[in-house]
PDB file of C-alpha atoms in Angstrom:
ATOM      1  CA  MET G   1     -50.047 -10.665  33.935  1.00 47.00           C
ATOM      2  CA  ARG G   2     -49.997  -6.885  34.306  1.00 47.00           C
ATOM      3  CA  TRP G   3     -47.859  -7.144  37.391  1.00 41.00           C
ATOM      4  CA  THR G   4     -45.317  -9.407  35.591  1.00 40.00           C
ATOM      5  CA  SER G   5     -45.072  -7.073  32.608  1.00 41.00           C
ATOM      6  CA  GLY G   6     -44.563  -4.096  34.921  1.00 42.00           C
ATOM      7  CA  VAL G   7     -41.771  -5.847  36.837  1.00 37.00           C
ATOM      8  CA  LEU G   8     -39.987  -6.873  33.645  1.00 38.00           C
ATOM      9  CA  LEU G   9     -40.272  -3.360  32.246  1.00 37.00           C
ATOM     10  CA  GLY G  10     -38.984  -1.908  35.513  1.00 42.00           C
ATOM     11  CA  VAL G  11     -35.987  -4.265  35.568  1.00 37.00           C
ATOM     12  CA  ALA G  12     -35.169  -3.371  31.968  1.00 38.00           C
ATOM     13  CA  VAL G  13     -35.372   0.376  32.687  1.00 36.00           C
ATOM     14  CA  LEU G  14     -33.244  -0.018  35.833  1.00 37.00           C
ATOM     15  CA  ALA G  15     -30.615  -2.047  33.963  1.00 38.00           C
ATOM     16  CA  PHE G  16     -30.496   0.536  31.188  1.00 37.00           C
ATOM     17  CA  ALA G  17     -30.307   3.473  33.600  1.00 40.00           C
ATOM     18  CA  THR G  18     -27.462   1.979  35.652  1.00 40.00           C
ATOM     19  CA  GLY G  19     -25.492   1.006  32.549  1.00 44.00           C
ATOM     20  CA  CYS G  20     -24.906  -2.725  32.635  1.00 45.00           C
ATOM     21  CA  ASN G  21     -21.857  -2.325  30.446  1.00 45.00           C
ATOM     22  CA  GLY G  22     -20.064   0.127  32.739  1.00 43.00           C
ATOM     23  CA  PRO G  23     -19.221   3.774  32.076  1.00 45.00           C
ATOM     24  CA  GLN G  24     -19.145   4.961  28.499  1.00 44.00           C
ATOM     25  CA  GLY G  25     -17.854   8.026  26.666  1.00 44.00           C
ATOM     26  CA  ASP G  26     -15.471  10.531  28.271  1.00 43.00           C
ATOM     27  CA  ASN G  27     -15.956   9.067  31.746  1.00 45.00           C
ATOM     28  CA  ALA G  28     -14.959   5.563  30.706  1.00 45.00           C
ATOM     29  CA  GLY G  29     -11.648   4.293  31.968  1.00 44.00           C
ATOM     30  CA  PRO G  30      -9.864   1.069  32.749  1.00 45.00           C
ATOM     31  CA  PRO G  31     -10.874  -0.951  35.806  1.00 46.00           C
ATOM     32  CA  GLY G  32      -9.331   0.171  39.064  1.00 46.00           C
ATOM     33  CA  GLY G  33      -9.540   3.859  38.247  1.00 45.00           C
ATOM     34  CA  ILE G  34      -6.079   4.056  36.650  1.00 46.00           C
ATOM     35  CA  PRO G  35      -6.186   6.702  33.932  1.00 44.00           C
ATOM     36  CA  SER G  36      -5.359   5.488  30.443  1.00 43.00           C
ATOM     37  CA  ALA G  37      -2.811   7.132  28.185  1.00 43.00           C
ATOM     38  CA  PRO G  38      -4.227   9.541  25.617  1.00 45.00           C
ATOM     39  CA  ALA G  39      -4.678   8.226  22.105  1.00 42.00           C
ATOM     40  CA  PRO G  40      -1.833   9.103  19.740  1.00 43.00           C
ATOM     41  CA  ALA G  41      -2.407  12.069  17.482  1.00 44.00           C
ATOM     42  CA  PRO G  42      -3.342  11.192  13.904  1.00 43.00           C
ATOM     43  CA  VAL G  43      -0.536  11.436  11.353  1.00 42.00           C
ATOM     44  CA  GLU G  44      -1.088  13.494   8.237  1.00 50.00           C
ATOM     45  CA  GLY G  45      -0.604  11.866   4.836  1.00 52.00           C
ATOM     46  CA  THR G  46      -0.547   8.137   4.261  1.00 54.00           C
ATOM     47  CA  PRO G  47      -1.871   6.238   7.285  1.00 53.00           C
ATOM     48  CA  VAL G  48       0.820   4.096   8.868  1.00 52.00           C
ATOM     49  CA  PRO G  49      -0.442   0.826  10.330  1.00 53.00           C
ATOM     50  CA  ASN G  50       1.407  -0.820  13.189  1.00 54.00           C
ATOM     51  CA  GLY G  51       4.096  -3.148  11.975  1.00 52.00           C
ATOM     52  CA  PRO G  52       7.762  -3.694  11.316  1.00 58.00           C
ATOM     53  CA  ASN G  53       9.466  -0.477  10.224  1.00 71.00           C
ATOM     54  CA  VAL G  54       6.428   0.338   8.131  1.00 82.00           C
ATOM     55  CA  GLN G  55       7.388   3.989   7.853  1.00 86.00           C
ATOM     56  CA  GLU G  56      10.771   3.026   6.343  1.00 87.00           C
ATOM     57  CA  ALA G  57       8.974   0.738   3.893  1.00 88.00           C
ATOM     58  CA  LEU G  58       6.552   3.516   2.955  1.00 89.00           C
ATOM     59  CA  ASP G  59       9.449   5.875   2.337  1.00 91.00           C
ATOM     60  CA  VAL G  60      10.842   3.378  -0.192  1.00 92.00           C
ATOM     61  CA  ALA G  61       7.420   2.996  -1.855  1.00 92.00           C
ATOM     62  CA  ASN G  62       6.906   6.749  -2.101  1.00 91.00           C
ATOM     63  CA  MET G  63      10.422   7.187  -3.488  1.00 94.00           C
ATOM     64  CA  GLN G  64       9.734   4.463  -6.085  1.00 92.00           C
ATOM     65  CA  PHE G  65       6.538   6.195  -7.167  1.00 90.00           C
ATOM     66  CA  ALA G  66       8.254   9.605  -7.324  1.00 91.00           C
ATOM     67  CA  LEU G  67      11.081   8.176  -9.456  1.00 93.00           C
ATOM     68  CA  LEU G  68       8.575   6.609 -11.873  1.00 89.00           C
ATOM     69  CA  ALA G  69       6.508   9.804 -12.113  1.00 88.00           C
ATOM     70  CA  GLY G  70       9.698  11.806 -12.667  1.00 90.00           C
ATOM     71  CA  GLY G  71      10.965   9.503 -15.403  1.00 90.00           C
ATOM     72  CA  ASP G  72      14.056   8.321 -13.484  1.00 94.00           C
ATOM     73  CA  TRP G  73      13.887   4.760 -14.811  1.00 94.00           C
ATOM     74  CA  ALA G  74      17.379   3.759 -13.651  1.00 96.00           C
ATOM     75  CA  GLY G  75      16.680   5.055 -10.147  1.00 96.00           C
ATOM     76  CA  ALA G  76      13.339   3.231  -9.965  1.00 95.00           C
ATOM     77  CA  TRP G  77      14.862  -0.045 -11.192  1.00 96.00           C
ATOM     78  CA  GLY G  78      17.684   0.382  -8.678  1.00 96.00           C
ATOM     79  CA  GLN G  79      15.211   0.130  -5.783  1.00 96.00           C
ATOM     80  CA  TRP G  80      13.933  -3.270  -6.929  1.00 96.00           C
ATOM     81  CA  THR G  81      14.682  -6.521  -5.140  1.00 96.00           C
ATOM     82  CA  ASP G  82      17.513  -8.644  -6.518  1.00 95.00           C
ATOM     83  CA  ALA G  83      14.961 -11.268  -7.625  1.00 94.00           C
ATOM     84  CA  ALA G  84      13.014  -8.684  -9.668  1.00 95.00           C
ATOM     85  CA  LYS G  85      16.229  -7.333 -11.187  1.00 96.00           C
ATOM     86  CA  LYS G  86      17.065 -10.856 -12.379  1.00 95.00           C
ATOM     87  CA  GLU G  87      13.665 -11.049 -14.093  1.00 94.00           C
ATOM     88  CA  VAL G  88      13.897  -7.663 -15.843  1.00 95.00           C
ATOM     89  CA  ALA G  89      17.185  -6.246 -17.109  1.00 96.00           C
ATOM     90  CA  GLN G  90      17.761  -2.562 -16.390  1.00 96.00           C
ATOM     91  CA  LYS G  91      18.338  -1.790 -20.090  1.00 96.00           C
ATOM     92  CA  ASP G  92      14.966  -3.371 -20.965  1.00 96.00           C
ATOM     93  CA  PHE G  93      13.156  -1.476 -18.214  1.00 95.00           C
ATOM     94  CA  GLU G  94      14.697   1.797 -19.345  1.00 95.00           C
ATOM     95  CA  LYS G  95      14.047   1.154 -23.057  1.00 95.00           C
ATOM     96  CA  VAL G  96      10.372   0.304 -22.532  1.00 94.00           C
ATOM     97  CA  ASN G  97       9.736   3.290 -20.281  1.00 92.00           C
ATOM     98  CA  LYS G  98      11.650   5.774 -22.428  1.00 92.00           C
ATOM     99  CA  THR G  99       9.715   4.632 -25.497  1.00 92.00           C
ATOM    100  CA  CYS G 100       6.346   4.335 -23.783  1.00 89.00           C
ATOM    101  CA  PRO G 101       6.394   6.093 -20.376  1.00 86.00           C
ATOM    102  CA  VAL G 102       3.062   5.094 -18.852  1.00 77.00           C
ATOM    103  CA  HIS G 103       4.070   6.271 -15.362  1.00 72.00           C
ATOM    104  CA  LYS G 104       5.826   9.544 -16.204  1.00 72.00           C
ATOM    105  CA  GLY G 105       4.109  12.668 -14.952  1.00 69.00           C
ATOM    106  CA  LEU G 106       1.243  10.840 -13.274  1.00 74.00           C
ATOM    107  CA  ARG G 107       1.154  10.698  -9.503  1.00 81.00           C
ATOM    108  CA  ILE G 108       0.953   7.258  -7.919  1.00 84.00           C
ATOM    109  CA  GLU G 109      -0.885   7.185  -4.589  1.00 86.00           C
ATOM    110  CA  LEU G 110      -0.905   4.486  -1.935  1.00 85.00           C
ATOM    111  CA  GLN G 111      -4.381   3.121  -1.295  1.00 88.00           C
ATOM    112  CA  ASP G 112      -3.651   0.363   1.222  1.00 88.00           C
ATOM    113  CA  VAL G 113      -0.611  -0.733   3.204  1.00 88.00           C
ATOM    114  CA  ARG G 114      -0.622  -4.137   4.876  1.00 90.00           C
ATOM    115  CA  PRO G 115       2.301  -5.518   6.883  1.00 89.00           C
ATOM    116  CA  VAL G 116       2.385  -9.283   6.343  1.00 89.00           C
ATOM    117  CA  SER G 117       5.496 -10.124   8.345  1.00 88.00           C
ATOM    118  CA  MET G 118       8.586  -8.446   9.732  1.00 86.00           C
ATOM    119  CA  GLU G 119      10.127  -8.590   6.234  1.00 90.00           C
ATOM    120  CA  LEU G 120       7.130  -8.054   3.944  1.00 92.00           C
ATOM    121  CA  VAL G 121       4.646  -5.224   3.390  1.00 93.00           C
ATOM    122  CA  GLU G 122       1.951  -5.448   0.697  1.00 93.00           C
ATOM    123  CA  LEU G 123       0.822  -2.324  -1.131  1.00 92.00           C
ATOM    124  CA  THR G 124      -2.196  -1.362  -3.167  1.00 92.00           C
ATOM    125  CA  TRP G 125      -1.727   1.809  -5.197  1.00 89.00           C
ATOM    126  CA  ARG G 126      -3.614   3.906  -7.709  1.00 89.00           C
ATOM    127  CA  GLN G 127      -2.442   5.866 -10.711  1.00 84.00           C
ATOM    128  CA  GLY G 128      -5.400   7.569 -12.318  1.00 82.00           C
ATOM    129  CA  ASP G 129      -7.894   4.786 -13.091  1.00 83.00           C
ATOM    130  CA  LYS G 130      -5.349   1.995 -12.716  1.00 84.00           C
ATOM    131  CA  VAL G 131      -5.084   0.108  -9.423  1.00 88.00           C
ATOM    132  CA  GLY G 132      -1.993  -2.000  -8.862  1.00 88.00           C
ATOM    133  CA  HIS G 133      -0.315  -4.138  -6.265  1.00 92.00           C
ATOM    134  CA  SER G 134       3.290  -4.572  -5.238  1.00 93.00           C
ATOM    135  CA  THR G 135       5.309  -5.460  -2.177  1.00 95.00           C
ATOM    136  CA  LEU G 136       8.229  -4.208  -0.178  1.00 94.00           C
ATOM    137  CA  ARG G 137      10.777  -6.709   1.161  1.00 94.00           C
ATOM    138  CA  LEU G 138      13.320  -6.220   3.876  1.00 93.00           C
ATOM    139  CA  THR G 139      16.539  -7.846   2.671  1.00 90.00           C
ATOM    140  CA  SER G 140      19.879  -7.415   4.417  1.00 88.00           C
ATOM    141  CA  GLY G 141      18.393  -4.659   6.589  1.00 87.00           C
ATOM    142  CA  LYS G 142      17.176  -2.602   3.607  1.00 91.00           C
ATOM    143  CA  TRP G 143      13.650  -2.233   2.226  1.00 94.00           C
ATOM    144  CA  GLN G 144      13.416  -2.929  -1.500  1.00 95.00           C
ATOM    145  CA  TYR G 145      10.549  -2.566  -3.937  1.00 95.00           C
ATOM    146  CA  GLU G 146       9.185  -5.686  -5.610  1.00 95.00           C
ATOM    147  CA  PRO G 147       6.892  -5.089  -8.577  1.00 93.00           C
ATOM    148  CA  ALA G 148       3.834  -7.278  -8.974  1.00 90.00           C
ATOM    149  CA  GLY G 149       3.840 -10.339 -11.188  1.00 86.00           C
ATOM    150  CA  ASP G 150       1.985  -8.562 -13.998  1.00 87.00           C
ATOM    151  CA  THR G 151       4.874  -6.092 -14.309  1.00 88.00           C
ATOM    152  CA  LEU G 152       7.380  -8.923 -14.483  1.00 90.00           C
ATOM    153  CA  VAL G 153       5.233 -10.752 -17.057  1.00 92.00           C
ATOM    154  CA  GLU G 154       5.070  -7.603 -19.185  1.00 91.00           C
ATOM    155  CA  TYR G 155       8.856  -7.705 -19.614  1.00 91.00           C
ATOM    156  CA  ALA G 156       9.228 -11.507 -19.856  1.00 91.00           C
ATOM    157  CA  ALA G 157       9.244 -11.551 -23.669  1.00 91.00           C
ATOM    158  CA  GLY G 158      11.695  -8.667 -23.899  1.00 93.00           C
ATOM    159  CA  ALA G 159      11.585  -4.910 -24.293  1.00 94.00           C
ATOM    160  CA  ASP G 160      10.299  -4.852 -27.894  1.00 95.00           C
ATOM    161  CA  ALA G 161       7.350  -7.110 -27.049  1.00 94.00           C
ATOM    162  CA  ALA G 162       6.478  -4.964 -24.021  1.00 93.00           C
ATOM    163  CA  ILE G 163       6.554  -1.797 -26.132  1.00 93.00           C
ATOM    164  CA  THR G 164       4.391  -3.425 -28.832  1.00 92.00           C
ATOM    165  CA  LYS G 165       1.867  -4.536 -26.226  1.00 91.00           C
ATOM    166  CA  ARG G 166       1.695  -1.089 -24.645  1.00 88.00           C
ATOM    167  CA  LYS G 167       1.195   0.528 -28.035  1.00 90.00           C
ATOM    168  CA  SER G 168      -1.490  -1.980 -29.049  1.00 89.00           C
ATOM    169  CA  THR G 169      -3.466  -1.226 -25.876  1.00 85.00           C
ATOM    170  CA  ASN G 170      -3.084   2.547 -26.283  1.00 84.00           C
ATOM    171  CA  GLN G 171      -1.006   2.875 -23.120  1.00 80.00           C
ATOM    172  CA  CYS G 172       1.705   4.999 -24.707  1.00 79.00           C
ATOM    173  CA  PRO G 173       1.175   8.685 -24.048  1.00 70.00           C
ATOM    174  CA  ALA G 174       2.470  11.220 -26.547  1.00 63.00           C
ATOM    175  CA  VAL G 175       6.147  11.692 -25.726  1.00 52.00           C
TER     176      VAL G 175
END
C-alpha cells in the first residue's frame, strides 16, 4: 500500500511540475509557436463592448443625457425614435420638463451597454439614486434614442397629468 501511495503521489507531482495544461502566464502562446497579437489598449471612459457601431450609439446616448442635464428639451426629444415621438408630443415633453425638470443639472451616467442586434443597443443608466433603462435603434442609418416604456407611460395621460404625478411624488426640484 505504501508503494502504491508513493507512485500516485509521484505521478501527481510530475504532472503538476510539467504543467499538464501547457505553458501559462507570459510564456503562453498559441500552438505552433506563432506569436499572438498584443491585447488592445483599454479605452478610457465608458467601456465599449464589441458590436455594431456601438461607439456611434454611445455618442447618441451621451448626447441625449447631456441635452437632458442641460435643459435642452427640444434637442433631447429630437433624438427620439419616430415611434417614441408619436407616443409623446414635443410640446408635452417640453411643458412637463420646463415645469418639473427632474433631469436638469444632474449628470446621467451609463452603467451597462448591451448590443442586442445590429440595429439595437440596450442601455442601463444612473442619475443619482435612480436607475433607468432605454434603448438605441439604428433606423435609416442613424442611431436614435428610444426612452423606456415607463417614460412613455408617464406622458400617456397628457402633460398636466405627468406634472401632477411628478409633483405628488416630490420629483419636482425647485426651479
